[in-house]
XYZ file of C-alpha atoms in Angstrom:
499
model
C -74.512 -17.734 14.442
C -72.082 -17.682 17.381
C -69.899 -14.844 16.050
C -68.368 -12.431 18.389
C -70.185 -9.242 17.458
C -69.760 -5.807 18.913
C -73.182 -3.815 18.908
C -73.156 -0.797 16.663
C -74.483 0.796 13.495
C -73.792 0.019 9.860
C -73.468 2.633 7.100
C -73.836 2.231 3.378
C -70.044 1.464 2.845
C -70.248 -1.375 5.285
C -73.077 -2.964 3.197
C -71.366 -2.455 -0.067
C -67.936 -3.862 1.424
C -69.822 -6.889 2.786
C -71.463 -7.582 -0.419
C -68.112 -7.585 -2.177
C -66.716 -9.988 0.565
C -69.572 -12.475 0.110
C -69.055 -12.656 -3.543
C -65.358 -13.221 -2.876
C -66.367 -15.914 -0.487
C -68.691 -17.491 -2.988
C -65.714 -17.582 -5.430
C -63.559 -19.204 -2.903
C -66.100 -21.803 -2.119
C -66.374 -22.504 -5.814
C -62.531 -22.927 -6.009
C -62.392 -25.222 -2.951
C -64.983 -27.431 -4.485
C -63.245 -27.477 -7.904
C -59.920 -28.230 -6.352
C -61.487 -31.085 -4.237
C -60.071 -29.618 -0.967
C -62.721 -30.950 1.265
C -62.460 -33.477 4.118
C -62.888 -37.219 3.287
C -65.823 -39.285 4.236
C -65.748 -39.460 8.155
C -69.424 -40.509 9.175
C -69.534 -37.678 11.696
C -72.853 -36.561 13.452
C -73.586 -33.987 15.886
C -76.329 -32.892 18.040
C -77.579 -29.605 19.591
C -80.700 -28.965 21.709
C -82.266 -25.800 22.702
C -83.735 -25.756 26.181
C -86.137 -23.909 28.404
C -86.016 -22.834 31.924
C -89.231 -23.008 33.995
C -89.944 -22.798 37.760
C -91.750 -25.430 39.985
C -95.103 -23.536 38.936
C -94.405 -24.169 35.150
C -93.820 -20.657 34.354
C -90.717 -19.338 32.479
C -87.745 -18.427 34.554
C -85.515 -15.416 33.088
C -82.261 -16.628 34.603
C -80.028 -18.296 32.024
C -76.935 -16.304 32.997
C -77.233 -17.519 36.670
C -77.656 -21.045 35.685
C -75.005 -21.091 33.110
C -72.659 -19.640 35.833
C -73.611 -22.762 38.025
C -73.274 -25.231 35.254
C -69.843 -23.894 34.277
C -69.431 -26.276 31.317
C -68.738 -25.328 27.592
C -71.238 -27.798 26.615
C -74.010 -25.295 27.649
C -74.372 -21.951 26.012
C -76.705 -19.023 26.095
C -79.465 -18.728 23.569
C -81.882 -15.820 22.512
C -83.944 -15.160 25.627
C -83.092 -15.291 29.348
C -85.351 -18.546 29.559
C -83.312 -20.443 26.969
C -80.112 -22.479 27.114
C -78.371 -24.813 24.315
C -76.690 -28.027 24.944
C -74.021 -29.204 22.442
C -72.833 -32.739 22.109
C -69.513 -33.171 20.485
C -69.557 -34.857 17.095
C -69.396 -38.744 17.042
C -68.553 -41.208 14.403
C -71.788 -42.842 13.457
C -72.022 -46.675 13.905
C -71.869 -49.332 16.516
C -73.300 -47.965 19.855
C -73.366 -44.389 18.977
C -77.124 -44.113 19.603
C -76.821 -45.326 23.162
C -73.784 -43.234 23.696
C -75.437 -40.049 22.527
C -78.434 -40.947 24.911
C -76.068 -41.535 27.879
C -74.159 -38.219 27.324
C -77.456 -36.268 27.009
C -78.998 -37.802 30.148
C -75.835 -37.241 32.101
C -75.408 -33.625 30.958
C -78.955 -32.704 31.247
C -79.382 -34.298 34.746
C -76.335 -32.261 35.904
C -77.652 -29.084 34.305
C -80.980 -29.677 36.018
C -79.583 -30.232 39.445
C -77.669 -26.887 39.059
C -80.826 -24.914 37.831
C -82.777 -26.336 40.867
C -80.293 -24.626 43.270
C -82.070 -21.308 42.093
C -85.555 -22.801 41.870
C -85.698 -23.484 38.088
C -85.758 -26.626 35.971
C -84.548 -27.690 32.564
C -87.630 -28.362 30.274
C -87.070 -30.045 26.785
C -90.287 -28.752 24.726
C -90.840 -27.274 21.403
C -92.782 -24.249 23.065
C -93.222 -23.733 26.697
C -97.132 -23.699 26.974
C -97.068 -21.045 29.868
C -95.283 -18.236 27.704
C -97.211 -15.094 27.390
C -96.572 -11.874 25.435
C -95.248 -10.317 28.770
C -92.429 -12.794 28.604
C -91.312 -12.407 25.087
C -90.225 -8.803 25.089
C -86.786 -7.219 24.131
C -85.923 -6.797 27.772
C -85.793 -10.457 28.264
C -83.473 -11.187 25.414
C -80.034 -12.635 26.676
C -77.433 -9.993 27.550
C -75.401 -10.695 24.520
C -74.364 -8.234 21.848
C -75.149 -10.286 18.768
C -78.673 -10.741 19.910
C -79.454 -6.991 20.501
C -77.822 -6.281 17.177
C -79.769 -8.987 15.364
C -83.007 -7.690 16.949
C -82.297 -4.178 15.765
C -81.463 -5.063 12.244
C -84.441 -7.190 11.756
C -86.850 -4.414 13.031
C -84.788 -1.824 10.999
C -85.093 -3.936 7.990
C -88.697 -4.492 8.258
C -89.629 -0.757 9.178
C -92.476 -1.630 11.528
C -93.583 -3.845 14.278
C -93.773 -7.568 13.599
C -97.240 -9.012 13.316
C -97.996 -12.589 14.272
C -101.104 -14.226 12.699
C -101.317 -17.971 13.158
C -104.684 -19.843 12.567
C -104.742 -23.425 13.764
C -107.379 -25.086 16.249
C -107.743 -21.464 17.583
C -106.353 -18.156 15.954
C -103.532 -16.104 17.450
C -103.045 -12.531 16.370
C -100.376 -10.393 18.246
C -98.030 -7.464 17.457
C -94.567 -7.043 18.955
C -91.732 -4.629 18.662
C -88.867 -7.146 18.726
C -87.883 -10.643 17.634
C -88.327 -12.024 21.237
C -91.133 -14.315 20.024
C -88.531 -16.397 18.077
C -87.080 -17.459 21.427
C -90.206 -19.419 22.194
C -89.042 -21.868 19.642
C -86.689 -24.545 20.945
C -85.409 -27.147 18.437
C -83.170 -30.176 18.086
C -80.434 -29.584 15.449
C -78.990 -32.830 13.865
C -75.721 -32.440 12.035
C -74.235 -34.882 9.256
C -70.895 -34.128 7.771
C -70.976 -35.090 4.213
C -68.625 -34.953 1.229
C -69.404 -32.354 -1.646
C -70.369 -35.289 -3.858
C -72.941 -36.517 -1.480
C -74.303 -33.271 -0.165
C -77.036 -32.608 -2.760
C -78.399 -36.116 -2.322
C -78.453 -35.931 1.411
C -79.957 -32.416 1.432
C -82.626 -33.360 -0.868
C -83.511 -36.620 1.014
C -83.666 -34.578 4.139
C -86.048 -31.920 2.696
C -88.201 -34.941 1.284
C -88.619 -36.273 4.792
C -89.008 -33.072 6.811
C -92.865 -33.369 7.004
C -92.551 -36.975 8.291
C -90.000 -35.787 10.859
C -92.607 -33.128 11.970
C -95.615 -35.426 11.902
C -93.899 -37.905 14.225
C -92.234 -35.377 16.592
C -94.589 -32.465 16.744
C -94.290 -30.977 20.267
C -95.473 -27.318 20.156
C -99.257 -26.983 20.092
C -99.719 -23.828 22.289
C -98.448 -20.175 22.140
C -99.754 -17.336 24.172
C -102.408 -19.471 25.734
C -103.823 -20.478 22.193
C -103.979 -23.811 20.804
C -102.600 -23.574 17.244
C -100.827 -26.031 14.933
C -99.504 -29.343 16.300
C -96.034 -27.849 15.649
C -96.384 -24.287 15.783
C -92.623 -23.439 15.804
C -92.406 -23.040 11.904
C -95.021 -20.493 11.397
C -93.915 -18.600 14.572
C -90.256 -18.634 13.630
C -91.071 -17.396 10.067
C -93.222 -14.561 11.206
C -91.027 -13.429 14.093
C -87.787 -13.129 11.881
C -89.685 -11.729 8.828
C -87.940 -8.680 7.535
C -90.574 -8.147 4.835
C -93.329 -5.372 5.129
C -96.538 -6.475 3.552
C -95.662 -4.919 0.172
C -92.528 -7.252 -0.251
C -94.668 -10.172 0.745
C -97.115 -9.345 -2.003
C -94.092 -9.222 -4.456
C -93.200 -12.754 -3.673
C -89.964 -11.704 -1.943
C -88.671 -14.864 0.095
C -88.898 -14.943 4.067
C -85.659 -15.492 5.829
C -87.144 -18.563 7.427
C -87.647 -20.757 4.357
C -88.254 -24.132 3.353
C -86.757 -23.590 -0.140
C -88.315 -23.770 -3.668
C -86.280 -26.388 -5.589
C -84.081 -29.549 -5.364
C -80.387 -28.834 -5.594
C -77.549 -30.167 -7.357
C -74.652 -29.023 -5.023
C -74.083 -27.224 -1.751
C -72.878 -24.299 -3.740
C -76.550 -23.750 -5.049
C -77.747 -23.048 -1.428
C -74.933 -20.620 -0.447
C -75.319 -18.869 -3.804
C -79.046 -18.513 -3.342
C -78.532 -17.090 0.127
C -76.303 -14.391 -1.387
C -78.461 -13.631 -4.405
C -81.741 -13.495 -2.523
C -81.205 -12.188 0.870
C -79.504 -8.866 1.891
C -77.139 -8.835 4.775
C -78.520 -8.232 8.433
C -75.065 -8.264 10.137
C -72.595 -6.779 7.398
C -69.427 -7.185 9.478
C -66.300 -7.852 7.581
C -63.222 -9.757 8.873
C -59.635 -9.174 7.986
C -59.302 -12.497 6.034
C -59.171 -12.097 2.213
C -60.457 -15.429 1.166
C -58.918 -15.463 -2.395
C -55.469 -14.560 -1.047
C -55.703 -17.287 1.441
C -56.455 -19.731 -1.226
C -53.560 -18.424 -3.313
C -51.271 -19.177 -0.355
C -52.534 -22.989 -0.393
C -54.333 -22.385 2.776
C -57.937 -22.877 3.855
C -60.122 -19.854 4.364
C -62.874 -19.526 7.041
C -65.160 -17.723 4.573
C -66.254 -15.792 7.732
C -68.783 -13.430 5.871
C -70.373 -16.166 4.054
C -70.970 -18.346 7.247
C -72.099 -15.322 9.104
C -74.621 -14.372 6.596
C -75.616 -18.220 6.328
C -76.538 -18.006 10.156
C -79.147 -15.338 9.426
C -81.090 -17.266 6.905
C -83.060 -19.955 8.531
C -83.616 -22.911 6.203
C -85.215 -25.966 7.852
C -82.202 -27.989 6.387
C -79.369 -25.666 6.423
C -75.925 -25.968 4.554
C -72.890 -25.281 6.904
C -69.357 -24.754 5.737
C -66.632 -25.306 8.529
C -63.010 -25.871 8.938
C -61.423 -28.440 11.418
C -57.698 -28.702 11.780
C -57.161 -26.698 8.689
C -59.421 -28.771 6.457
C -62.624 -27.669 5.259
C -65.950 -29.732 5.407
C -69.692 -29.480 4.712
C -72.570 -30.555 6.965
C -76.335 -30.747 6.401
C -77.866 -29.176 9.706
C -81.333 -30.491 10.096
C -83.338 -27.913 12.032
C -86.801 -29.584 11.714
C -87.511 -31.153 15.128
C -88.732 -29.490 18.374
C -86.960 -30.205 21.511
C -88.142 -33.242 23.705
C -90.152 -34.820 25.188
C -87.402 -37.127 26.556
C -83.850 -38.174 25.771
C -85.306 -41.494 24.380
C -87.637 -39.532 22.078
C -84.872 -37.272 20.752
C -82.601 -40.252 19.855
C -85.317 -42.204 18.373
C -86.111 -39.166 16.156
C -82.450 -39.029 15.322
C -82.009 -42.570 14.484
C -84.997 -42.525 12.151
C -83.701 -39.392 10.439
C -80.063 -40.532 10.109
C -81.117 -43.971 8.895
C -83.923 -42.744 6.593
C -81.831 -40.153 4.805
C -78.952 -42.624 4.403
C -81.301 -44.982 2.683
C -83.147 -42.394 0.563
C -79.750 -40.759 -0.493
C -78.484 -44.106 -1.986
C -81.688 -45.273 -3.799
C -81.149 -45.732 -7.545
C -84.334 -43.824 -8.333
C -84.176 -40.800 -5.939
C -87.247 -39.930 -4.006
C -86.738 -36.205 -5.220
C -87.103 -37.511 -8.953
C -90.683 -38.798 -8.126
C -91.850 -36.071 -5.490
C -92.299 -32.523 -6.916
C -90.799 -30.019 -4.513
C -93.998 -28.142 -4.164
C -95.519 -31.172 -2.763
C -92.736 -31.623 -0.279
C -93.231 -28.144 0.774
C -96.906 -28.625 1.010
C -96.505 -31.728 3.165
C -94.350 -29.849 5.602
C -97.182 -27.333 6.275
C -99.684 -30.130 6.452
C -97.557 -31.995 9.000
C -96.999 -28.883 11.202
C -100.801 -28.353 11.062
C -101.999 -31.649 12.064
C -98.912 -33.595 13.425
C -99.275 -37.290 13.877
C -102.761 -37.144 12.259
C -101.292 -35.650 9.077
C -102.137 -37.024 5.621
C -99.247 -36.563 3.210
C -98.834 -36.862 -0.387
C -96.152 -39.470 -1.332
C -94.861 -41.224 -4.452
C -96.693 -44.449 -5.155
C -94.637 -47.433 -4.573
C -93.703 -49.192 -7.896
C -95.990 -46.809 -9.825
C -95.857 -43.360 -11.046
C -97.584 -40.241 -9.521
C -98.214 -39.419 -5.894
C -101.043 -40.500 -3.603
C -102.485 -39.357 -0.225
C -101.258 -41.614 2.780
C -101.592 -41.232 6.564
C -98.279 -40.246 7.899
C -98.423 -42.992 10.233
C -99.129 -45.627 7.780
C -96.328 -44.374 5.512
C -93.853 -44.571 8.210
C -94.710 -48.129 9.471
C -95.253 -49.659 6.028
C -92.399 -48.078 3.947
C -90.187 -45.727 5.928
C -89.314 -47.757 8.896
C -87.769 -50.558 6.871
C -85.749 -47.980 4.909
C -84.663 -46.434 8.126
C -83.429 -49.719 9.467
C -81.639 -50.471 6.434
C -80.003 -47.123 6.557
C -78.827 -47.755 10.101
C -77.511 -51.031 9.070
C -75.468 -49.386 6.500
C -74.003 -46.952 9.076
C -73.099 -50.013 11.043
C -75.455 -49.419 14.005
C -75.733 -52.206 16.532
C -79.058 -54.052 15.643
C -80.164 -53.911 19.192
C -80.013 -50.231 19.255
C -81.428 -49.930 15.819
C -84.582 -52.038 16.893
C -84.822 -50.208 20.247
C -85.027 -46.541 18.870
C -87.038 -47.498 15.697
C -89.366 -49.525 17.960
C -90.002 -46.133 19.795
C -91.054 -44.679 16.478
C -93.132 -47.770 15.485
C -95.043 -47.537 18.888
C -95.613 -43.720 18.427
C -97.261 -44.554 14.986
C -99.237 -47.558 16.470
C -100.775 -45.401 19.263
C -100.848 -42.130 17.430
C -99.319 -40.320 20.333
C -96.444 -37.735 20.310
C -95.668 -34.680 22.423
C -98.069 -32.398 20.762
C -101.129 -34.915 20.991
C -100.287 -35.632 24.721
C -100.202 -32.099 25.652
C -103.382 -31.198 23.696
C -105.212 -34.000 25.380
C -104.030 -33.257 28.885
C -104.835 -29.714 28.540
C -108.427 -30.437 27.489
C -108.746 -32.925 30.365
C -107.656 -30.037 32.781
C -110.260 -27.746 31.108
C -112.940 -30.443 31.551
C -111.757 -31.017 35.142
C -112.723 -27.268 36.015
C -109.459 -25.501 35.625
C -109.457 -22.132 33.713
C -107.197 -21.955 30.665
C -104.125 -20.367 32.493
C -104.300 -22.986 35.111
C -104.799 -25.734 32.626
C -101.839 -24.854 30.683
C -99.675 -24.478 33.988
C -100.922 -27.955 35.003
C -100.181 -29.491 31.854
C -96.610 -28.097 31.913
C -96.036 -29.203 35.343
C -97.120 -32.743 34.408
C -95.170 -32.556 31.272
C -92.052 -32.005 33.467
C -92.759 -34.864 35.893
C -93.178 -37.353 33.017
C -90.081 -36.062 31.190
C -87.836 -36.853 34.208
C -89.135 -40.463 34.305
C -87.260 -40.839 30.878
C -90.141 -42.854 29.549
C -90.925 -42.111 25.936
C -93.905 -39.932 25.263
C -96.129 -42.784 23.707
C -96.171 -44.397 27.264
C -97.304 -41.273 28.992
C -100.825 -41.437 30.579
C -103.013 -38.739 29.743
C -105.164 -37.952 32.877
C -106.508 -34.870 34.606
C -103.353 -33.059 35.738
C -104.763 -30.968 38.600
């Protein structure tokens, strides 16, 4: 949601005008789809990673403005809180050696940023949730000094009408009340973009939804929040609750949260944009100057500014994206499921598995979404978040009807890795790169180790070694940072007392 926003209030006429403009944008999108105005197939992929800043003690450092000033690169941008950054990798055409190219660009960029951060006694950390964060860190005073963040915070709290209540029960239970959306900033993710044609959008989005639980099971990396051990991937419940504009009465009525898995398979990208307009009131009702229908009448391409801004305040785990490049509109599926880290190798392995698997599933003659009830896919997602690499998922029986329970690691090794390999072959990825990165996923499954399981085991070793809880979390974080810098994938990390 990178719009330039000027902080200020909104009145009734602003919201009414914005709603009218949203419906004009929807009509414009429908016309663009009907007139087949979208970009041709280009096999473009993109990558964004949200990052944390921590000190040598493992504690968060509130200094992203200073670090960004030193980095001085457009590839790095601010994020919600002062201990957050984001790095963006320019779109690449998928195929050949693109996986190694992405890995090299990430390593180079992150190493440079880390050197600059170390000039002010900070370091870059790729992790889903920094284990040492406390409630004292996640307050409105520590939001980044950017108008759109302050305005978004004000509008979420105003829409809710009361403090935000966090209640997450996992290995332990966390209850916490806050007066801002700042806890959302604890969640740092990897966002995988795939540009698709309108005709392929629904198949790719449905496939991405079907495998979201598998992604989480393999890549979980967020077991701690505010000193409590919660779900193996605690970002989804935290993100949903910290952005929730619903008071308890609206929850009881079944009103949808703004962080949302969804409730059905779709037939087109239009379905998702239309749902966003139909279900969710505007948080930032800021109208631009463009009249999208007049722009279309002139034979030009509208930016659909209000629709894209509204879309940016609804946090689907697989989000539809409308964009315009060189005057030509395009659609992307933005996969927001994965946490950041642990290493560049792990990130690219996760990306290779996702891109390969989605390609294969989207092209199956009998689609996965025709055999897997959507409610089951949604339940799988929650199960994977709770249990990570130990999750048992429900999946269609191979060659037979119905679904059955299967451990996630067995499902991946026996059925999904071969599909991912076939998908990468269809993309034209070099076999050596395919085997290298999918081999990381296979070893993760064989050893049943990912970022979350390593963090939890190391933390408990620290407790058993005599450290108190706070010291154990800090020691685990410092050890994580040391191993992250080796570049070795997480399944090779030793789990030993970190004191």
